[in-house]
């Protein structure tokens, strides 16, 4: 379930990036951001309830709620984006926690089983998500240029969304 969601999230990231580069308009960009936010939140619910994976669902929830906040800001013309930035800071911190857990496997449970399957690639992807959401936070406070955020989003559409999604769906594993 999570891999197709990453492909959907790419539609939002790329649209917002192009908007930040001066192409597009806020309401259309806000609409796709809202659709992706809703799909991500619903996908998180399904990931937890149907696929019995509350761990990945938590990461999806945090990002889906951020996308909904960005959508609201774009659709309403919100001028002070610090509240969106604050949600992004929260999401960045959650991504850092996920990065550490994917890198280490988390605590050892009974029988020597790890809480999380270690994945260097998912740790790398979560590091990228953390950087991006820290950039959104800084941008909302006027401390990071929109054009640089746009290019970061474009790069991470490829390496943080498409590569893991297509690698996993086509080959059954991550690149490393």
Tab-separated table of N, CA and C in Angstrom:
chain	number	residue	atom	x	y	z
A	1	UNK	N	0.819	-1.199	0.000
A	1	UNK	CA	0.000	0.000	0.000
A	1	UNK	C	0.858	1.256	0.000
A	2	UNK	N	1.951	1.254	0.777
A	2	UNK	CA	2.758	2.466	0.926
A	2	UNK	C	3.430	2.888	-0.378
A	3	UNK	N	3.859	1.945	-1.185
A	3	UNK	CA	4.596	2.294	-2.406
A	3	UNK	C	3.740	3.085	-3.405
A	4	UNK	N	2.497	2.665	-3.697
A	4	UNK	CA	1.670	3.493	-4.577
A	4	UNK	C	1.384	4.874	-3.981
A	5	UNK	N	1.308	4.963	-2.652
A	5	UNK	CA	1.116	6.271	-2.019
A	5	UNK	C	2.302	7.186	-2.283
A	6	UNK	N	3.505	6.628	-2.281
A	6	UNK	CA	4.678	7.454	-2.561
A	6	UNK	C	4.612	8.034	-3.974
A	7	UNK	N	4.100	7.266	-4.905
A	7	UNK	CA	3.953	7.775	-6.272
A	7	UNK	C	2.931	8.912	-6.296
A	8	UNK	N	1.830	8.762	-5.561
A	8	UNK	CA	0.836	9.829	-5.481
A	8	UNK	C	1.424	11.081	-4.826
A	9	UNK	N	2.211	10.902	-3.785
A	9	UNK	CA	2.826	12.037	-3.091
A	9	UNK	C	3.727	12.816	-4.048
A	10	UNK	N	4.369	12.111	-4.968
A	10	UNK	CA	5.207	12.779	-5.958
A	10	UNK	C	4.444	13.794	-6.787
A	11	UNK	N	3.163	13.539	-7.062
A	11	UNK	CA	2.353	14.492	-7.823
A	11	UNK	C	2.231	15.816	-7.066
A	12	UNK	N	2.109	15.722	-5.764
A	12	UNK	CA	2.013	16.931	-4.939
A	12	UNK	C	3.361	17.642	-4.862
A	13	UNK	N	4.418	16.879	-4.560
A	13	UNK	CA	5.732	17.504	-4.413
A	13	UNK	C	6.155	18.219	-5.686
A	14	UNK	N	5.973	17.556	-6.835
A	14	UNK	CA	6.379	18.162	-8.098
A	14	UNK	C	5.532	19.400	-8.413
A	15	UNK	N	4.239	19.328	-8.154
A	15	UNK	CA	3.367	20.482	-8.397
A	15	UNK	C	3.744	21.669	-7.524
A	16	UNK	N	4.024	21.418	-6.246
A	16	UNK	CA	4.423	22.498	-5.342
A	16	UNK	C	5.777	23.061	-5.780
A	17	UNK	N	6.697	22.186	-6.178
A	17	UNK	CA	8.015	22.648	-6.632
A	17	UNK	C	7.877	23.574	-7.837
A	18	UNK	N	7.093	23.158	-8.808
A	18	UNK	CA	6.917	23.984	-10.007
A	18	UNK	C	6.229	25.300	-9.651
A	19	UNK	N	5.280	25.256	-8.733
A	19	UNK	CA	4.625	26.473	-8.245
A	19	UNK	C	5.659	27.412	-7.609
A	20	UNK	N	6.556	26.867	-6.789
A	20	UNK	CA	7.590	27.683	-6.140
A	20	UNK	C	8.585	28.248	-7.151
A	21	UNK	N	8.662	27.632	-8.321
A	21	UNK	CA	9.521	28.156	-9.388
A	21	UNK	C	8.785	29.176	-10.257
A	22	UNK	N	7.558	29.525	-9.863
A	22	UNK	CA	6.830	30.585	-10.540
A	22	UNK	C	5.874	30.133	-11.624
A	23	UNK	N	5.631	28.846	-11.743
A	23	UNK	CA	4.701	28.324	-12.748
A	23	UNK	C	3.518	27.699	-12.021
A	24	UNK	N	2.334	27.997	-12.462
A	24	UNK	CA	1.139	27.474	-11.815
A	24	UNK	C	0.515	28.527	-10.909
A	25	UNK	N	-0.549	28.142	-10.282
A	25	UNK	CA	-1.250	29.082	-9.409
A	25	UNK	C	-1.651	28.377	-8.116
A	26	UNK	N	-1.931	29.151	-7.071
A	26	UNK	CA	-2.115	28.550	-5.749
A	26	UNK	C	-3.321	27.624	-5.619
A	27	UNK	N	-4.443	27.952	-6.220
A	27	UNK	CA	-5.641	27.121	-6.001
A	27	UNK	C	-5.524	25.749	-6.658
A	28	UNK	N	-5.001	25.679	-7.861
A	28	UNK	CA	-4.800	24.381	-8.504
A	28	UNK	C	-3.758	23.551	-7.773
A	29	UNK	N	-2.688	24.215	-7.348
A	29	UNK	CA	-1.649	23.522	-6.580
A	29	UNK	C	-2.210	23.088	-5.226
A	30	UNK	N	-3.025	23.948	-4.618
A	30	UNK	CA	-3.665	23.603	-3.348
A	30	UNK	C	-4.619	22.432	-3.495
A	31	UNK	N	-5.297	22.356	-4.627
A	31	UNK	CA	-6.235	21.250	-4.843
A	31	UNK	C	-5.493	19.915	-4.917
A	32	UNK	N	-4.435	19.831	-5.728
A	32	UNK	CA	-3.711	18.559	-5.817
A	32	UNK	C	-3.064	18.227	-4.484
A	33	UNK	N	-2.613	19.251	-3.775
A	33	UNK	CA	-2.019	19.018	-2.452
A	33	UNK	C	-3.066	18.462	-1.493
A	34	UNK	N	-4.285	18.986	-1.554
A	34	UNK	CA	-5.374	18.477	-0.713
A	34	UNK	C	-5.765	17.059	-1.065
A	35	UNK	N	-5.837	16.768	-2.364
A	35	UNK	CA	-6.168	15.406	-2.799
A	35	UNK	C	-5.111	14.427	-2.302
A	36	UNK	N	-3.836	14.787	-2.478
A	36	UNK	CA	-2.754	13.911	-2.040
A	36	UNK	C	-2.753	13.791	-0.514
A	37	UNK	N	-3.029	14.886	0.191
A	37	UNK	CA	-3.109	14.817	1.653
A	37	UNK	C	-4.197	13.869	2.107
A	38	UNK	N	-5.369	13.972	1.481
A	38	UNK	CA	-6.483	13.085	1.844
A	38	UNK	C	-6.158	11.627	1.520
A	39	UNK	N	-5.593	11.390	0.339
A	39	UNK	CA	-5.227	10.024	-0.049
A	39	UNK	C	-4.173	9.466	0.907
A	40	UNK	N	-3.240	10.296	1.327
A	40	UNK	CA	-2.177	9.847	2.229
A	40	UNK	C	-2.745	9.500	3.607
A	41	UNK	N	-3.653	10.319	4.110
A	41	UNK	CA	-4.269	10.024	5.417
A	41	UNK	C	-5.121	8.754	5.326
A	42	UNK	N	-5.920	8.626	4.283
A	42	UNK	CA	-6.722	7.404	4.105
A	42	UNK	C	-5.799	6.200	3.924
A	43	UNK	N	-4.729	6.378	3.153
A	43	UNK	CA	-3.762	5.296	2.967
A	43	UNK	C	-3.111	4.888	4.284
A	44	UNK	N	-2.856	5.853	5.149
A	44	UNK	CA	-2.280	5.547	6.463
A	44	UNK	C	-3.251	4.718	7.294
A	45	UNK	N	-4.519	5.073	7.223
A	45	UNK	CA	-5.544	4.305	7.946
A	45	UNK	C	-5.575	2.873	7.426
A	46	UNK	N	-5.565	2.710	6.108
A	46	UNK	CA	-5.565	1.369	5.517
A	46	UNK	C	-4.285	0.609	5.861
A	47	UNK	N	-3.160	1.303	5.837
A	47	UNK	CA	-1.884	0.659	6.167
A	47	UNK	C	-1.927	0.095	7.583
A	48	UNK	N	-2.522	0.846	8.507
A	48	UNK	CA	-2.603	0.384	9.899
A	48	UNK	C	-3.679	-0.682	10.082
A	49	UNK	N	-4.874	-0.441	9.542
A	49	UNK	CA	-6.021	-1.316	9.818
A	49	UNK	C	-6.044	-2.574	8.963
A	50	UNK	N	-5.800	-2.435	7.688
A	50	UNK	CA	-5.909	-3.574	6.772
A	50	UNK	C	-4.587	-4.331	6.666
A	51	UNK	N	-3.493	-3.588	6.509
A	51	UNK	CA	-2.194	-4.227	6.305
A	51	UNK	C	-1.442	-4.462	7.617
A	52	UNK	N	-2.070	-4.100	8.739
A	52	UNK	CA	-1.509	-4.351	10.079
A	52	UNK	C	-0.087	-3.802	10.220
A	53	UNK	N	0.114	-2.584	9.716
A	53	UNK	CA	1.429	-1.957	9.756
A	53	UNK	C	1.310	-0.542	10.329
A	54	UNK	N	1.114	-0.439	11.651
A	54	UNK	CA	0.983	0.893	12.247
A	54	UNK	C	2.286	1.695	12.187
A	55	UNK	N	3.418	1.019	12.050
A	55	UNK	CA	4.690	1.733	12.001
A	55	UNK	C	4.763	2.635	10.765
A	56	UNK	N	4.615	2.076	9.591
A	56	UNK	CA	4.651	2.883	8.370
A	56	UNK	C	3.464	3.849	8.336
A	57	UNK	N	2.332	3.429	8.876
A	57	UNK	CA	1.155	4.299	8.914
A	57	UNK	C	1.449	5.599	9.654
A	58	UNK	N	2.225	5.525	10.712
A	58	UNK	CA	2.555	6.736	11.472
A	58	UNK	C	3.291	7.763	10.633
A	59	UNK	N	4.244	7.318	9.842
A	59	UNK	CA	4.982	8.232	8.968
A	59	UNK	C	4.054	8.828	7.910
A	60	UNK	N	3.185	7.995	7.367
A	60	UNK	CA	2.222	8.486	6.374
A	60	UNK	C	1.259	9.503	6.985
A	61	UNK	N	0.776	9.236	8.200
A	61	UNK	CA	-0.123	10.182	8.879
A	61	UNK	C	0.540	11.546	9.040
A	62	UNK	N	1.766	11.558	9.552
A	62	UNK	CA	2.448	12.834	9.789
A	62	UNK	C	2.574	13.630	8.490
A	63	UNK	N	2.962	12.968	7.416
A	63	UNK	CA	3.124	13.667	6.140
A	63	UNK	C	1.771	14.058	5.548
A	64	UNK	N	0.786	13.178	5.650
A	64	UNK	CA	-0.540	13.494	5.114
A	64	UNK	C	-1.151	14.718	5.773
A	65	UNK	N	-0.977	14.841	7.074
A	65	UNK	CA	-1.508	16.017	7.771
A	65	UNK	C	-0.775	17.288	7.347
A	66	UNK	N	0.533	17.186	7.134
A	66	UNK	CA	1.278	18.340	6.611
A	66	UNK	C	0.744	18.739	5.237
A	67	UNK	N	0.495	17.765	4.379
A	67	UNK	CA	-0.015	18.080	3.043
A	67	UNK	C	-1.375	18.769	3.126
A	68	UNK	N	-2.205	18.346	4.058
A	68	UNK	CA	-3.500	19.000	4.244
A	68	UNK	C	-3.324	20.442	4.712
A	69	UNK	N	-2.354	20.688	5.587
A	69	UNK	CA	-2.081	22.051	6.056
A	69	UNK	C	-1.572	22.930	4.909
A	70	UNK	N	-0.680	22.384	4.075
A	70	UNK	CA	-0.180	23.128	2.917
A	70	UNK	C	-1.332	23.418	1.964
A	71	UNK	N	-2.201	22.446	1.760
A	71	UNK	CA	-3.362	22.638	0.894
A	71	UNK	C	-4.231	23.786	1.393
A	72	UNK	N	-4.519	23.782	2.671
A	72	UNK	CA	-5.337	24.849	3.261
A	72	UNK	C	-4.690	26.213	3.013
A	73	UNK	N	-3.384	26.295	3.236
A	73	UNK	CA	-2.682	27.563	3.046
A	73	UNK	C	-2.778	28.043	1.602
A	74	UNK	N	-2.615	27.141	0.657
A	74	UNK	CA	-2.676	27.517	-0.756
A	74	UNK	C	-4.095	27.879	-1.186
A	75	UNK	N	-5.067	27.103	-0.738
A	75	UNK	CA	-6.453	27.339	-1.159
A	75	UNK	C	-7.042	28.612	-0.556
A	76	UNK	N	-6.603	28.974	0.637
A	76	UNK	CA	-7.176	30.150	1.306
A	76	UNK	C	-6.333	31.404	1.145
A	77	UNK	N	-5.143	31.264	0.584
A	77	UNK	CA	-4.265	32.415	0.434
A	77	UNK	C	-3.645	32.864	1.752
A	78	UNK	N	-3.459	31.931	2.645
A	78	UNK	CA	-2.861	32.229	3.943
A	78	UNK	C	-1.548	32.984	3.745
A	79	UNK	N	-1.426	34.121	4.400
A	79	UNK	CA	-0.231	34.942	4.207
A	79	UNK	C	0.871	34.621	5.209
A	80	UNK	N	0.509	34.341	6.436
A	80	UNK	CA	1.494	33.982	7.447
A	80	UNK	C	1.575	32.457	7.480
A	81	UNK	N	2.650	31.928	6.959
A	81	UNK	CA	2.786	30.483	6.803
A	81	UNK	C	3.484	29.808	7.980
A	82	UNK	N	3.704	30.543	9.062
A	82	UNK	CA	4.424	29.949	10.186
A	82	UNK	C	3.674	28.778	10.809
A	83	UNK	N	2.339	28.798	10.805
A	83	UNK	CA	1.601	27.652	11.354
A	83	UNK	C	1.828	26.406	10.500
A	84	UNK	N	1.896	26.568	9.190
A	84	UNK	CA	2.232	25.449	8.307
A	84	UNK	C	3.675	25.020	8.573
A	85	UNK	N	4.542	25.982	8.763
A	85	UNK	CA	5.929	25.681	9.088
A	85	UNK	C	6.057	24.886	10.376
A	86	UNK	N	5.222	25.201	11.352
A	86	UNK	CA	5.274	24.471	12.620
A	86	UNK	C	4.862	23.013	12.442
A	87	UNK	N	3.862	22.771	11.602
A	87	UNK	CA	3.475	21.382	11.289
A	87	UNK	C	4.618	20.695	10.558
A	88	UNK	N	5.289	21.436	9.691
A	88	UNK	CA	6.419	20.869	8.963
A	88	UNK	C	7.571	20.528	9.909
A	89	UNK	N	7.807	21.370	10.908
A	89	UNK	CA	8.846	21.061	11.899
A	89	UNK	C	8.512	19.761	12.627
A	90	UNK	N	7.252	19.607	13.015
A	90	UNK	CA	6.815	18.365	13.659
A	90	UNK	C	7.086	17.169	12.746
A	91	UNK	N	6.727	17.308	11.480
A	91	UNK	CA	6.907	16.230	10.509
A	91	UNK	C	8.390	15.928	10.309
A	92	UNK	N	9.223	16.946	10.320
A	92	UNK	CA	10.662	16.746	10.198
A	92	UNK	C	11.194	15.935	11.375
A	93	UNK	N	10.746	16.259	12.571
A	93	UNK	CA	11.204	15.526	13.756
A	93	UNK	C	10.735	14.073	13.718
A	94	UNK	N	9.499	13.848	13.276
A	94	UNK	CA	9.002	12.478	13.119
A	94	UNK	C	9.857	11.734	12.092
A	95	UNK	N	10.210	12.390	11.002
A	95	UNK	CA	11.037	11.757	9.970
A	95	UNK	C	12.420	11.397	10.510
A	96	UNK	N	12.976	12.232	11.375
A	96	UNK	CA	14.273	11.926	11.991
A	96	UNK	C	14.155	10.668	12.853
A	97	UNK	N	13.080	10.554	13.621
A	97	UNK	CA	12.867	9.360	14.452
A	97	UNK	C	12.777	8.118	13.567
A	98	UNK	N	12.014	8.203	12.486
A	98	UNK	CA	11.898	7.072	11.560
A	98	UNK	C	13.248	6.740	10.928
A	99	UNK	N	14.039	7.771	10.599
A	99	UNK	CA	15.361	7.542	10.027
A	99	UNK	C	16.221	6.716	10.988
A	100	UNK	N	16.230	7.106	12.247
A	100	UNK	CA	17.025	6.386	13.246
A	100	UNK	C	16.517	4.949	13.391
A	101	UNK	N	15.205	4.783	13.451
A	101	UNK	CA	14.649	3.434	13.613
A	101	UNK	C	14.933	2.549	12.402
A	102	UNK	N	14.832	3.102	11.195
A	102	UNK	CA	15.149	2.303	10.006
A	102	UNK	C	16.642	1.974	9.948
A	103	UNK	N	17.475	2.878	10.423
A	103	UNK	CA	18.918	2.643	10.387
A	103	UNK	C	19.350	1.615	11.425
A	104	UNK	N	18.732	1.664	12.618
A	104	UNK	CA	19.165	0.786	13.711
A	104	UNK	C	18.304	-0.459	13.877
A	105	UNK	N	17.077	-0.413	13.394
A	105	UNK	CA	16.140	-1.505	13.632
A	105	UNK	C	15.350	-1.310	14.915
A	106	UNK	N	15.658	-0.261	15.653
A	106	UNK	CA	14.923	0.022	16.888
A	106	UNK	C	15.270	-0.955	17.993
A	107	UNK	N	14.482	-0.929	19.048
A	107	UNK	CA	14.767	-1.797	20.187
A	107	UNK	C	14.595	-3.279	19.842
A	108	UNK	N	15.315	-4.091	20.570
A	108	UNK	CA	15.228	-5.538	20.394
A	108	UNK	C	14.075	-6.056	21.253
A	109	UNK	N	13.198	-6.827	20.634
A	109	UNK	CA	12.039	-7.388	21.322
A	109	UNK	C	12.358	-8.789	21.833
A	110	UNK	N	11.367	-9.413	22.422
A	110	UNK	CA	11.541	-10.796	22.895
A	110	UNK	C	12.002	-11.692	21.756
A	111	UNK	N	12.882	-12.599	22.072
A	111	UNK	CA	13.374	-13.536	21.070
A	111	UNK	C	14.415	-12.931	20.142
A	112	UNK	N	14.903	-11.731	20.470
A	112	UNK	CA	15.924	-11.096	19.649
A	112	UNK	C	15.414	-10.442	18.387
A	113	UNK	N	14.106	-10.375	18.230
A	113	UNK	CA	13.526	-9.758	17.039
A	113	UNK	C	13.606	-8.233	17.156
A	114	UNK	N	13.950	-7.578	16.034
A	114	UNK	CA	13.982	-6.126	16.009
A	114	UNK	C	12.576	-5.572	15.810
A	115	UNK	N	12.321	-4.406	16.387
A	115	UNK	CA	11.020	-3.749	16.240
A	115	UNK	C	10.733	-3.435	14.776
A	116	UNK	N	11.765	-3.014	14.059
A	116	UNK	CA	11.636	-2.575	12.668
A	116	UNK	C	12.678	-3.322	11.840
A	117	UNK	N	12.329	-3.695	10.637
A	117	UNK	CA	13.308	-4.291	9.732
A	117	UNK	C	14.275	-3.186	9.316
A	118	UNK	N	15.564	-3.409	9.554
A	118	UNK	CA	16.564	-2.417	9.181
A	118	UNK	C	16.549	-2.211	7.673
A	119	UNK	N	16.654	-0.945	7.279
A	119	UNK	CA	16.709	-0.623	5.860
A	119	UNK	C	17.529	0.644	5.683
A	120	UNK	N	18.720	0.480	5.137
A	120	UNK	CA	19.561	1.649	4.879
A	120	UNK	C	18.890	2.601	3.895
A	121	UNK	N	18.193	2.034	2.896
A	121	UNK	CA	17.555	2.915	1.916
A	121	UNK	C	16.416	3.711	2.556
A	122	UNK	N	15.584	3.070	3.364
A	122	UNK	CA	14.497	3.813	4.000
A	122	UNK	C	15.028	4.824	5.011
A	123	UNK	N	16.138	4.513	5.667
A	123	UNK	CA	16.779	5.493	6.546
A	123	UNK	C	17.240	6.695	5.722
A	124	UNK	N	17.846	6.424	4.564
A	124	UNK	CA	18.281	7.477	3.646
A	124	UNK	C	17.084	8.315	3.166
A	125	UNK	N	16.006	7.640	2.784
A	125	UNK	CA	14.809	8.353	2.320
A	125	UNK	C	14.234	9.221	3.434
A	126	UNK	N	14.148	8.686	4.641
A	126	UNK	CA	13.616	9.468	5.766
A	126	UNK	C	14.520	10.648	6.102
A	127	UNK	N	15.825	10.488	5.923
A	127	UNK	CA	16.742	11.620	6.103
A	127	UNK	C	16.392	12.719	5.096
A	128	UNK	N	16.124	12.314	3.863
A	128	UNK	CA	15.708	13.280	2.846
A	128	UNK	C	14.393	13.947	3.190
A	129	UNK	N	13.427	13.156	3.687
A	129	UNK	CA	12.145	13.734	4.093
A	129	UNK	C	12.353	14.743	5.216
A	130	UNK	N	13.246	14.402	6.156
A	130	UNK	CA	13.529	15.314	7.275
A	130	UNK	C	14.126	16.618	6.756
A	131	UNK	N	15.101	16.513	5.855
A	131	UNK	CA	15.715	17.720	5.299
A	131	UNK	C	14.664	18.570	4.589
A	132	UNK	N	13.840	17.932	3.761
A	132	UNK	CA	12.806	18.680	3.040
A	132	UNK	C	11.845	19.392	3.991
A	133	UNK	N	11.401	18.694	5.011
A	133	UNK	CA	10.418	19.309	5.903
A	133	UNK	C	11.069	20.361	6.807
A	134	UNK	N	12.365	20.214	7.123
A	134	UNK	CA	13.079	21.309	7.799
A	134	UNK	C	13.162	22.515	6.871
A	135	UNK	N	13.404	22.277	5.586
A	135	UNK	CA	13.443	23.367	4.609
A	135	UNK	C	12.092	24.075	4.513
A	136	UNK	N	10.992	23.309	4.537
A	136	UNK	CA	9.660	23.915	4.511
A	136	UNK	C	9.467	24.789	5.750
A	137	UNK	N	9.877	24.281	6.900
A	137	UNK	CA	9.772	25.055	8.142
A	137	UNK	C	10.551	26.369	8.019
A	138	UNK	N	11.804	26.276	7.568
A	138	UNK	CA	12.614	27.481	7.422
A	138	UNK	C	12.017	28.435	6.388
A	139	UNK	N	11.498	27.889	5.303
A	139	UNK	CA	10.875	28.710	4.272
A	139	UNK	C	9.660	29.459	4.827
A	140	UNK	N	8.868	28.783	5.639
A	140	UNK	CA	7.673	29.409	6.220
A	140	UNK	C	8.037	30.574	7.137
A	141	UNK	N	9.220	30.522	7.698
A	141	UNK	CA	9.711	31.604	8.555
A	141	UNK	C	10.588	32.598	7.794
A	142	UNK	N	10.644	32.469	6.465
A	142	UNK	CA	11.408	33.396	5.640
A	142	UNK	C	12.910	33.201	5.706
A	143	UNK	N	13.371	32.029	6.111
A	143	UNK	CA	14.802	31.773	6.297
A	143	UNK	C	15.392	30.844	5.241
A	144	UNK	N	14.591	30.442	4.252
A	144	UNK	CA	15.080	29.520	3.227
A	144	UNK	C	14.371	29.879	1.923
A	145	UNK	N	15.120	30.040	0.829
A	145	UNK	CA	14.503	30.482	-0.431
A	145	UNK	C	13.593	29.426	-1.063
A	146	UNK	N	12.479	29.892	-1.584
A	146	UNK	CA	11.500	29.005	-2.228
A	146	UNK	C	12.094	28.264	-3.413
A	147	UNK	N	12.973	28.929	-4.166
A	147	UNK	CA	13.547	28.272	-5.347
A	147	UNK	C	14.437	27.094	-4.954
A	148	UNK	N	15.185	27.227	-3.885
A	148	UNK	CA	16.023	26.114	-3.430
A	148	UNK	C	15.159	24.979	-2.876
A	149	UNK	N	14.088	25.322	-2.174
A	149	UNK	CA	13.132	24.312	-1.707
A	149	UNK	C	12.527	23.583	-2.901
A	150	UNK	N	12.188	24.322	-3.943
A	150	UNK	CA	11.606	23.712	-5.150
A	150	UNK	C	12.554	22.675	-5.746
A	151	UNK	N	13.821	23.024	-5.882
A	151	UNK	CA	14.781	22.077	-6.470
A	151	UNK	C	15.017	20.884	-5.551
A	152	UNK	N	14.984	21.102	-4.246
A	152	UNK	CA	15.095	19.980	-3.303
A	152	UNK	C	13.924	19.020	-3.480
A	153	UNK	N	12.721	19.576	-3.623
A	153	UNK	CA	11.541	18.732	-3.834
A	153	UNK	C	11.672	17.913	-5.117
A	154	UNK	N	12.125	18.550	-6.174
A	154	UNK	CA	12.257	17.853	-7.456
A	154	UNK	C	13.258	16.703	-7.340
A	155	UNK	N	14.397	16.949	-6.720
A	155	UNK	CA	15.407	15.895	-6.550
A	155	UNK	C	14.840	14.752	-5.719
A	156	UNK	N	14.112	15.085	-4.636
A	156	UNK	CA	13.602	14.031	-3.754
A	156	UNK	C	12.371	13.329	-4.303
A	157	UNK	N	11.700	13.908	-5.286
A	157	UNK	CA	10.653	13.145	-5.983
A	157	UNK	C	11.303	11.905	-6.580
A	158	UNK	N	12.467	12.097	-7.170
A	158	UNK	CA	13.157	10.974	-7.808
A	158	UNK	C	13.724	10.013	-6.760
A	159	UNK	N	14.577	10.520	-5.856
A	159	UNK	CA	15.325	9.633	-4.962
A	159	UNK	C	14.553	9.188	-3.718
A	160	UNK	N	13.590	9.970	-3.278
A	160	UNK	CA	12.854	9.627	-2.064
A	160	UNK	C	11.486	9.024	-2.308
A	161	UNK	N	10.984	9.156	-3.549
A	161	UNK	CA	9.647	8.632	-3.849
A	161	UNK	C	9.678	7.620	-4.986
A	162	UNK	N	10.154	8.025	-6.159
A	162	UNK	CA	10.113	7.133	-7.314
A	162	UNK	C	11.057	5.949	-7.184
A	163	UNK	N	12.304	6.188	-6.805
A	163	UNK	CA	13.268	5.078	-6.724
A	163	UNK	C	12.780	3.992	-5.765
A	164	UNK	N	12.418	4.339	-4.510
A	164	UNK	CA	11.970	3.238	-3.646
A	164	UNK	C	10.677	2.590	-4.129
A	165	UNK	N	9.763	3.384	-4.652
A	165	UNK	CA	8.480	2.826	-5.093
A	165	UNK	C	8.645	1.858	-6.255
A	166	UNK	N	9.288	2.324	-7.305
A	166	UNK	CA	9.404	1.492	-8.492
A	166	UNK	C	10.343	0.318	-8.275
A	167	UNK	N	11.419	0.529	-7.515
A	167	UNK	CA	12.329	-0.580	-7.197
A	167	UNK	C	11.576	-1.671	-6.444
A	168	UNK	N	10.802	-1.266	-5.426
A	168	UNK	CA	10.094	-2.241	-4.602
A	168	UNK	C	8.992	-2.931	-5.390
A	169	UNK	N	8.224	-2.164	-6.144
A	169	UNK	CA	7.106	-2.769	-6.892
A	169	UNK	C	7.592	-3.653	-8.034
A	170	UNK	N	8.690	-3.277	-8.665
A	170	UNK	CA	9.170	-4.056	-9.814
A	170	UNK	C	10.120	-5.181	-9.400
A	171	UNK	N	10.934	-4.935	-8.374
A	171	UNK	CA	11.952	-5.909	-8.028
A	171	UNK	C	11.806	-6.554	-6.662
A	172	UNK	N	10.902	-6.024	-5.846
A	172	UNK	CA	10.684	-6.605	-4.529
A	172	UNK	C	11.705	-6.233	-3.470
A	173	UNK	N	12.578	-5.250	-3.784
A	173	UNK	CA	13.572	-4.828	-2.796
A	173	UNK	C	13.932	-3.370	-3.037
A	174	UNK	N	14.667	-2.811	-2.081
A	174	UNK	CA	15.147	-1.433	-2.227
A	174	UNK	C	16.555	-1.454	-2.832
A	175	UNK	N	17.004	-0.315	-3.367
A	175	UNK	CA	18.302	-0.280	-4.032
A	175	UNK	C	19.480	-0.684	-3.137
A	176	UNK	N	19.467	-0.299	-1.872
A	176	UNK	CA	20.525	-0.702	-0.930
A	176	UNK	C	19.981	-0.740	0.468
